[in-house]
PDB file of C-alpha atoms in Angstrom:
ATOM      1  CA  GLU A   1      -1.508  49.885  30.706  1.00 80.00           C
ATOM      2  CA  ASP A   2      -3.009  51.494  27.529  1.00 85.00           C
ATOM      3  CA  LYS A   3      -6.108  53.489  28.527  1.00 92.00           C
ATOM      4  CA  VAL A   4      -9.045  54.261  25.386  1.00 96.00           C
ATOM      5  CA  VAL A   5     -11.450  57.076  27.083  1.00 97.00           C
ATOM      6  CA  GLN A   6     -14.816  58.229  24.704  1.00 98.00           C
ATOM      7  CA  SER A   7     -17.178  61.030  26.063  1.00 97.00           C
ATOM      8  CA  PRO A   8     -20.312  61.325  26.073  1.00 97.00           C
ATOM      9  CA  LEU A   9     -20.902  57.796  27.875  1.00 96.00           C
ATOM     10  CA  SER A  10     -24.279  58.190  26.343  1.00 97.00           C
ATOM     11  CA  LEU A  11     -26.388  61.111  23.833  1.00 97.00           C
ATOM     12  CA  VAL A  12     -30.247  61.947  23.415  1.00 98.00           C
ATOM     13  CA  VAL A  13     -30.603  63.496  19.802  1.00 97.00           C
ATOM     14  CA  HIS A  14     -33.006  64.282  17.266  1.00 97.00           C
ATOM     15  CA  GLU A  15     -33.498  63.531  13.699  1.00 97.00           C
ATOM     16  CA  GLY A  16     -31.190  65.864  12.009  1.00 97.00           C
ATOM     17  CA  ASP A  17     -29.006  66.743  14.719  1.00 97.00           C
ATOM     18  CA  THR A  18     -25.326  67.330  14.248  1.00 97.00           C
ATOM     19  CA  VAL A  19     -22.995  65.308  17.272  1.00 98.00           C
ATOM     20  CA  THR A  20     -19.775  64.489  18.185  1.00 98.00           C
ATOM     21  CA  LEU A  21     -18.077  62.150  20.037  1.00 98.00           C
ATOM     22  CA  ASN A  22     -15.407  62.610  21.425  1.00 98.00           C
ATOM     23  CA  CYS A  23     -12.306  59.209  21.951  1.00 98.00           C
ATOM     24  CA  SER A  24      -8.880  60.087  23.674  1.00 97.00           C
ATOM     25  CA  TYR A  25      -5.979  57.717  24.412  1.00 96.00           C
ATOM     26  CA  GLU A  26      -2.760  56.571  26.881  1.00 93.00           C
ATOM     27  CA  VAL A  27      -1.137  53.683  24.515  1.00 87.00           C
ATOM     28  CA  THR A  28       2.696  53.048  24.224  1.00 83.00           C
ATOM     29  CA  ASN A  29       3.336  52.756  20.758  1.00 83.00           C
ATOM     30  CA  PHE A  30       0.729  53.644  19.202  1.00 87.00           C
ATOM     31  CA  ARG A  31      -0.111  52.065  15.170  1.00 86.00           C
ATOM     32  CA  SER A  32      -3.716  53.361  14.678  1.00 90.00           C
ATOM     33  CA  LEU A  33      -7.156  54.485  16.048  1.00 94.00           C
ATOM     34  CA  LEU A  34     -10.529  52.439  15.108  1.00 94.00           C
ATOM     35  CA  TRP A  35     -13.803  53.706  14.975  1.00 96.00           C
ATOM     36  CA  TYR A  36     -16.560  50.756  14.745  1.00 96.00           C
ATOM     37  CA  LYS A  37     -20.580  51.082  14.996  1.00 97.00           C
ATOM     38  CA  GLN A  38     -22.350  48.421  17.139  1.00 96.00           C
ATOM     39  CA  GLU A  39     -25.928  48.211  16.963  1.00 92.00           C
ATOM     40  CA  LYS A  40     -27.109  45.101  18.148  1.00 80.00           C
ATOM     41  CA  LYS A  41     -24.673  42.321  18.356  1.00 78.00           C
ATOM     42  CA  ALA A  42     -21.258  42.286  15.656  1.00 87.00           C
ATOM     43  CA  PRO A  43     -19.218  46.173  16.056  1.00 93.00           C
ATOM     44  CA  THR A  44     -18.904  46.882  12.565  1.00 93.00           C
ATOM     45  CA  PHE A  45     -16.372  48.609  11.113  1.00 93.00           C
ATOM     46  CA  LEU A  46     -16.757  52.636  10.313  1.00 94.00           C
ATOM     47  CA  PHE A  47     -12.490  53.746   9.931  1.00 91.00           C
ATOM     48  CA  MET A  48      -9.045  53.635  10.463  1.00 92.00           C
ATOM     49  CA  LEU A  49      -6.742  56.293  11.194  1.00 93.00           C
ATOM     50  CA  THR A  50      -3.384  56.018  11.228  1.00 88.00           C
ATOM     51  CA  SER A  51      -2.160  59.900  10.830  1.00 82.00           C
ATOM     52  CA  SER A  52      -2.799  63.258  12.872  1.00 82.00           C
ATOM     53  CA  GLY A  53      -5.072  66.146  10.308  1.00 79.00           C
ATOM     54  CA  ILE A  54      -6.219  63.122   7.247  1.00 79.00           C
ATOM     55  CA  GLU A  55     -10.240  63.786   7.000  1.00 84.00           C
ATOM     56  CA  LYS A  56     -11.649  60.494   6.706  1.00 84.00           C
ATOM     57  CA  LYS A  57     -15.106  60.308   5.170  1.00 85.00           C
ATOM     58  CA  SER A  58     -17.674  58.390   4.782  1.00 86.00           C
ATOM     59  CA  GLY A  59     -21.252  59.723   3.710  1.00 92.00           C
ATOM     60  CA  ARG A  60     -22.260  61.596   6.864  1.00 95.00           C
ATOM     61  CA  LEU A  61     -19.580  60.051   8.832  1.00 96.00           C
ATOM     62  CA  SER A  62     -16.353  61.914   9.110  1.00 96.00           C
ATOM     63  CA  SER A  63     -13.672  61.251  11.508  1.00 96.00           C
ATOM     64  CA  ILE A  64     -10.304  63.149  12.311  1.00 95.00           C
ATOM     65  CA  LEU A  65      -7.001  62.105  14.143  1.00 95.00           C
ATOM     66  CA  ASP A  66      -5.262  64.224  16.154  1.00 94.00           C
ATOM     67  CA  LYS A  67      -2.356  62.298  17.748  1.00 89.00           C
ATOM     68  CA  LYS A  68      -0.192  65.288  19.668  1.00 91.00           C
ATOM     69  CA  GLU A  69      -2.563  65.650  21.934  1.00 92.00           C
ATOM     70  CA  LEU A  70      -3.833  62.024  21.708  1.00 94.00           C
ATOM     71  CA  PHE A  71      -7.745  61.866  21.228  1.00 95.00           C
ATOM     72  CA  SER A  72      -9.959  61.619  17.746  1.00 97.00           C
ATOM     73  CA  ILE A  73     -13.179  62.928  17.008  1.00 97.00           C
ATOM     74  CA  LEU A  74     -16.295  61.236  15.052  1.00 97.00           C
ATOM     75  CA  ASN A  75     -18.561  63.651  13.640  1.00 97.00           C
ATOM     76  CA  ILE A  76     -22.246  62.464  12.598  1.00 97.00           C
ATOM     77  CA  THR A  77     -23.968  65.130  10.281  1.00 96.00           C
ATOM     78  CA  ALA A  78     -27.608  64.892   9.732  1.00 97.00           C
ATOM     79  CA  THR A  79     -28.711  62.143  12.007  1.00 97.00           C
ATOM     80  CA  GLN A  80     -30.865  59.468  11.084  1.00 97.00           C
ATOM     81  CA  THR A  81     -32.652  56.944  13.540  1.00 97.00           C
ATOM     82  CA  GLY A  82     -30.442  54.395  11.971  1.00 95.00           C
ATOM     83  CA  ASP A  83     -27.772  55.787  13.329  1.00 97.00           C
ATOM     84  CA  SER A  84     -28.815  54.632  17.274  1.00 97.00           C
ATOM     85  CA  ALA A  85     -26.077  52.616  18.393  1.00 97.00           C
ATOM     86  CA  ILE A  86     -22.862  52.212  20.953  1.00 97.00           C
ATOM     87  CA  TYR A  87     -19.892  54.325  18.960  1.00 98.00           C
ATOM     88  CA  LEU A  88     -16.677  51.984  19.717  1.00 97.00           C
ATOM     89  CA  CYS A  89     -13.254  53.390  19.787  1.00 97.00           C
ATOM     90  CA  ALA A  90     -10.232  51.196  19.899  1.00 96.00           C
ATOM     91  CA  VAL A  91      -6.686  51.779  19.422  1.00 94.00           C
ATOM     92  CA  LYS A  92      -4.520  49.575  18.162  1.00 89.00           C
ATOM     93  CA  ALA A  93      -0.599  49.115  19.507  1.00 82.00           C
ATOM     94  CA  ASN A  94       2.578  47.756  18.905  1.00 72.00           C
ATOM     95  CA  ALA A  95       4.202  45.251  20.638  1.00 64.00           C
ATOM     96  CA  GLY A  96       7.827  44.766  20.658  1.00 58.00           C
ATOM     97  CA  GLY A  97       8.299  46.016  17.364  1.00 53.00           C
ATOM     98  CA  THR A  98       5.220  43.515  15.675  1.00 55.00           C
ATOM     99  CA  SER A  99       1.696  44.843  15.620  1.00 56.00           C
ATOM    100  CA  TYR A 100      -0.441  41.906  15.552  1.00 66.00           C
ATOM    101  CA  GLY A 101      -3.380  44.210  16.042  1.00 73.00           C
ATOM    102  CA  LYS A 102      -4.969  43.807  19.536  1.00 83.00           C
ATOM    103  CA  LEU A 103      -7.218  46.190  19.986  1.00 90.00           C
ATOM    104  CA  THR A 104      -7.944  48.541  23.654  1.00 93.00           C
ATOM    105  CA  PHE A 105     -11.441  49.794  23.701  1.00 95.00           C
ATOM    106  CA  GLY A 106     -13.236  52.618  25.793  1.00 96.00           C
ATOM    107  CA  GLN A 107     -16.498  51.948  27.005  1.00 96.00           C
ATOM    108  CA  GLY A 108     -18.516  53.614  24.175  1.00 97.00           C
ATOM    109  CA  THR A 109     -21.071  55.837  23.443  1.00 97.00           C
ATOM    110  CA  ILE A 110     -24.557  55.201  22.906  1.00 97.00           C
ATOM    111  CA  LEU A 111     -25.844  57.264  20.291  1.00 98.00           C
ATOM    112  CA  THR A 112     -30.331  57.767  20.607  1.00 97.00           C
ATOM    113  CA  VAL A 113     -32.197  59.677  17.657  1.00 98.00           C
ATOM    114  CA  HIS A 114     -35.341  59.993  17.883  1.00 96.00           C
ATOM    115  CA  PRO A 115     -37.476  61.262  14.994  1.00 95.00           C
TER     116      PRO A 115
ATOM    117  CA  ASP B   1     -17.469  33.730   2.926  1.00 51.00           C
ATOM    118  CA  THR B   2     -19.516  36.481   4.798  1.00 72.00           C
ATOM    119  CA  GLY B   3     -17.818  37.134   7.071  1.00 92.00           C
ATOM    120  CA  VAL B   4     -16.836  36.182  10.751  1.00 95.00           C
ATOM    121  CA  SER B   5     -18.898  33.138  12.247  1.00 96.00           C
ATOM    122  CA  GLN B   6     -19.867  32.567  15.841  1.00 97.00           C
ATOM    123  CA  ASN B   7     -22.218  29.555  17.309  1.00 96.00           C
ATOM    124  CA  PRO B   8     -23.947  29.045  19.007  1.00 97.00           C
ATOM    125  CA  ARG B   9     -25.397  32.700  19.172  1.00 95.00           C
ATOM    126  CA  HIS B  10     -27.094  31.874  23.167  1.00 96.00           C
ATOM    127  CA  LYS B  11     -25.756  29.459  25.321  1.00 97.00           C
ATOM    128  CA  ILE B  12     -27.480  29.349  28.832  1.00 98.00           C
ATOM    129  CA  THR B  13     -25.949  26.883  31.228  1.00 98.00           C
ATOM    130  CA  LYS B  14     -25.777  26.073  35.000  1.00 97.00           C
ATOM    131  CA  ARG B  15     -23.125  27.545  37.419  1.00 97.00           C
ATOM    132  CA  GLY B  16     -19.937  24.641  37.142  1.00 97.00           C
ATOM    133  CA  GLN B  17     -21.275  23.442  33.474  1.00 98.00           C
ATOM    134  CA  ASN B  18     -18.633  23.439  30.527  1.00 98.00           C
ATOM    135  CA  VAL B  19     -19.866  25.185  27.738  1.00 98.00           C
ATOM    136  CA  THR B  20     -18.081  25.598  24.363  1.00 98.00           C
ATOM    137  CA  PHE B  21     -18.172  28.109  21.574  1.00 98.00           C
ATOM    138  CA  ARG B  22     -16.927  28.458  18.204  1.00 98.00           C
ATOM    139  CA  CYS B  23     -16.216  31.031  15.786  1.00 97.00           C
ATOM    140  CA  ASP B  24     -15.366  30.588  11.921  1.00 97.00           C
ATOM    141  CA  PRO B  25     -13.285  33.652  10.888  1.00 95.00           C
ATOM    142  CA  ILE B  26     -12.911  35.286   7.162  1.00 93.00           C
ATOM    143  CA  SER B  27     -11.503  32.529   5.635  1.00 90.00           C
ATOM    144  CA  GLU B  28      -7.833  34.651   4.578  1.00 87.00           C
ATOM    145  CA  HIS B  29      -7.235  36.241   7.564  1.00 90.00           C
ATOM    146  CA  ASN B  30      -4.733  34.647   9.842  1.00 89.00           C
ATOM    147  CA  ARG B  31      -5.166  36.471  12.719  1.00 91.00           C
ATOM    148  CA  LEU B  32      -7.590  35.461  15.135  1.00 94.00           C
ATOM    149  CA  TYR B  33      -9.146  37.386  18.175  1.00 95.00           C
ATOM    150  CA  TRP B  34     -11.078  36.863  21.247  1.00 96.00           C
ATOM    151  CA  TYR B  35     -13.258  39.372  23.086  1.00 96.00           C
ATOM    152  CA  ARG B  36     -15.544  39.488  25.573  1.00 96.00           C
ATOM    153  CA  GLN B  37     -18.318  42.194  26.877  1.00 96.00           C
ATOM    154  CA  THR B  38     -20.061  43.384  29.033  1.00 94.00           C
ATOM    155  CA  LEU B  39     -23.232  45.212  29.767  1.00 90.00           C
ATOM    156  CA  GLY B  40     -21.690  48.948  29.207  1.00 88.00           C
ATOM    157  CA  GLN B  41     -18.758  48.164  28.224  1.00 92.00           C
ATOM    158  CA  GLY B  42     -16.542  47.765  25.111  1.00 94.00           C
ATOM    159  CA  PRO B  43     -14.755  44.067  24.948  1.00 95.00           C
ATOM    160  CA  GLU B  44     -12.299  43.309  26.556  1.00 94.00           C
ATOM    161  CA  PHE B  45      -9.375  41.333  24.849  1.00 93.00           C
ATOM    162  CA  LEU B  46      -8.838  37.925  25.747  1.00 94.00           C
ATOM    163  CA  THR B  47      -6.535  35.992  23.450  1.00 94.00           C
ATOM    164  CA  TYR B  48      -4.672  36.227  20.025  1.00 90.00           C
ATOM    165  CA  PHE B  49      -4.127  33.522  17.469  1.00 92.00           C
ATOM    166  CA  GLN B  50      -1.954  34.517  14.489  1.00 89.00           C
ATOM    167  CA  ASN B  51      -2.974  30.784  12.186  1.00 90.00           C
ATOM    168  CA  GLU B  52      -2.383  28.126  15.266  1.00 90.00           C
ATOM    169  CA  ALA B  53      -0.179  29.559  17.377  1.00 90.00           C
ATOM    170  CA  GLN B  54      -1.682  31.599  20.184  1.00 90.00           C
ATOM    171  CA  LEU B  55       0.711  34.038  21.237  1.00 87.00           C
ATOM    172  CA  GLU B  56      -1.013  36.341  23.801  1.00 86.00           C
ATOM    173  CA  LYS B  57      -3.691  35.703  26.221  1.00 88.00           C
ATOM    174  CA  SER B  58      -4.697  38.254  28.320  1.00 88.00           C
ATOM    175  CA  ARG B  59      -4.670  37.961  32.406  1.00 85.00           C
ATOM    176  CA  LEU B  60      -8.715  38.448  32.009  1.00 80.00           C
ATOM    177  CA  LEU B  61      -8.289  33.891  31.076  1.00 84.00           C
ATOM    178  CA  SER B  62      -8.350  32.284  33.937  1.00 87.00           C
ATOM    179  CA  ASP B  63      -7.146  28.882  34.172  1.00 92.00           C
ATOM    180  CA  ARG B  64     -11.125  27.461  33.470  1.00 95.00           C
ATOM    181  CA  PHE B  65     -10.390  29.285  30.181  1.00 96.00           C
ATOM    182  CA  SER B  66      -9.084  27.889  27.067  1.00 95.00           C
ATOM    183  CA  ALA B  67      -8.600  28.467  23.321  1.00 96.00           C
ATOM    184  CA  GLU B  68      -7.882  26.584  20.449  1.00 95.00           C
ATOM    185  CA  ARG B  69      -6.918  27.133  17.014  1.00 95.00           C
ATOM    186  CA  PRO B  70      -6.442  23.688  15.212  1.00 90.00           C
ATOM    187  CA  LYS B  71      -5.380  24.174  11.747  1.00 85.00           C
ATOM    188  CA  GLY B  72      -5.073  27.329  12.337  1.00 84.00           C
ATOM    189  CA  SER B  73      -9.029  27.770  10.648  1.00 90.00           C
ATOM    190  CA  PHE B  74     -11.474  27.948  13.148  1.00 96.00           C
ATOM    191  CA  SER B  75     -11.392  28.255  16.973  1.00 97.00           C
ATOM    192  CA  THR B  76     -12.875  27.114  19.603  1.00 97.00           C
ATOM    193  CA  LEU B  77     -12.782  28.686  22.995  1.00 97.00           C
ATOM    194  CA  GLU B  78     -14.310  26.442  26.368  1.00 97.00           C
ATOM    195  CA  ILE B  79     -15.228  27.609  29.841  1.00 97.00           C
ATOM    196  CA  GLN B  80     -14.862  24.965  32.416  1.00 97.00           C
ATOM    197  CA  ARG B  81     -16.863  25.063  35.675  1.00 97.00           C
ATOM    198  CA  THR B  82     -18.444  28.624  34.452  1.00 97.00           C
ATOM    199  CA  GLU B  83     -19.095  31.242  36.880  1.00 96.00           C
ATOM    200  CA  GLN B  84     -21.850  33.948  37.096  1.00 96.00           C
ATOM    201  CA  GLY B  85     -18.977  36.595  36.471  1.00 95.00           C
ATOM    202  CA  ASP B  86     -18.627  34.557  32.489  1.00 96.00           C
ATOM    203  CA  SER B  87     -21.881  35.792  31.565  1.00 97.00           C
ATOM    204  CA  ALA B  88     -21.159  38.210  28.761  1.00 96.00           C
ATOM    205  CA  MET B  89     -21.169  38.311  24.891  1.00 96.00           C
ATOM    206  CA  TYR B  90     -18.007  36.749  23.979  1.00 97.00           C
ATOM    207  CA  LEU B  91     -16.909  38.500  20.076  1.00 97.00           C
ATOM    208  CA  CYS B  92     -14.203  36.818  18.028  1.00 97.00           C
ATOM    209  CA  ALA B  93     -13.145  38.513  15.258  1.00 95.00           C
ATOM    210  CA  SER B  94     -10.413  38.133  12.559  1.00 93.00           C
ATOM    211  CA  SER B  95      -7.784  40.267  10.745  1.00 90.00           C
ATOM    212  CA  LEU B  96      -5.591  39.693   7.824  1.00 85.00           C
ATOM    213  CA  ALA B  97      -1.696  40.152   8.865  1.00 76.00           C
ATOM    214  CA  ARG B  98      -0.028  43.063   6.674  1.00 68.00           C
ATOM    215  CA  GLN B  99       3.492  43.694   6.454  1.00 63.00           C
ATOM    216  CA  PHE B 100       4.896  46.178   9.674  1.00 60.00           C
ATOM    217  CA  GLY B 101       4.337  49.687   8.924  1.00 60.00           C
ATOM    218  CA  GLU B 102       1.376  48.784   6.391  1.00 64.00           C
ATOM    219  CA  GLU B 103      -1.731  49.156   8.777  1.00 67.00           C
ATOM    220  CA  ARG B 104      -4.652  49.880   5.460  1.00 68.00           C
ATOM    221  CA  GLY B 105      -6.538  46.255   5.108  1.00 68.00           C
ATOM    222  CA  SER B 106      -5.246  44.935   8.309  1.00 76.00           C
ATOM    223  CA  GLU B 107      -8.515  46.046  10.312  1.00 85.00           C
ATOM    224  CA  ALA B 108     -10.858  43.154  12.446  1.00 89.00           C
ATOM    225  CA  PHE B 109     -14.299  41.779  11.326  1.00 92.00           C
ATOM    226  CA  PHE B 110     -15.904  40.852  13.909  1.00 94.00           C
ATOM    227  CA  GLY B 111     -18.538  38.056  14.124  1.00 95.00           C
ATOM    228  CA  GLN B 112     -22.039  37.996  15.472  1.00 94.00           C
ATOM    229  CA  GLY B 113     -21.295  36.860  19.070  1.00 96.00           C
ATOM    230  CA  THR B 114     -22.032  34.768  21.661  1.00 97.00           C
ATOM    231  CA  ARG B 115     -23.855  35.619  24.415  1.00 96.00           C
ATOM    232  CA  LEU B 116     -23.255  33.392  27.339  1.00 98.00           C
ATOM    233  CA  THR B 117     -25.873  33.118  30.513  1.00 97.00           C
ATOM    234  CA  VAL B 118     -24.454  31.389  34.054  1.00 97.00           C
ATOM    235  CA  VAL B 119     -27.789  30.792  35.930  1.00 96.00           C
TER     236      VAL B 119
END
């Protein structure tokens, strides 16, 4: 069965700090790894990673994938109170030669940024 | 189209009652998913549609759960004879099917969810 594990489960920092969130996975027929941010309700899409070593960046957020060691990290620099949220890592895998998009999620990392 | 829409946003029901939730996906998306999320956990996959065909159901989905997607547009998720253990956030997501080997543009977008409380 596909498995995704995130660490830490929760993290409390002050504004301006840099944080690193971890995601490790065990899946058969890996296709892609996705990061989502969940503030109150809907998870909102951040990044999709498919290849090792290529860093994805969006402003203060960046993410990288290591397909050999089966993990990804999400970095947030110069954190702001608005970054407080649950960060979810999810993996998409093939099923029988097709990829229909089903995601297996980790339990999430709760990030709290204090002023 | 502003995204995936779910209603109701909240539902409180008595144990044993039936409930039905609705999801309207992003209009051009042909894939639709239902997930369930409980406190402190990531979303768990329940079921998946490609157009109107329901192609996979999780073992989590007991016989009391049924989902439909008539005409490949909106979807409904019905829970019969609700139990307290059904209390959760029910999330719907949609995505666009891509050619095999193409991942870009295939990410799933989520609705705001329906929070179900069974008392």
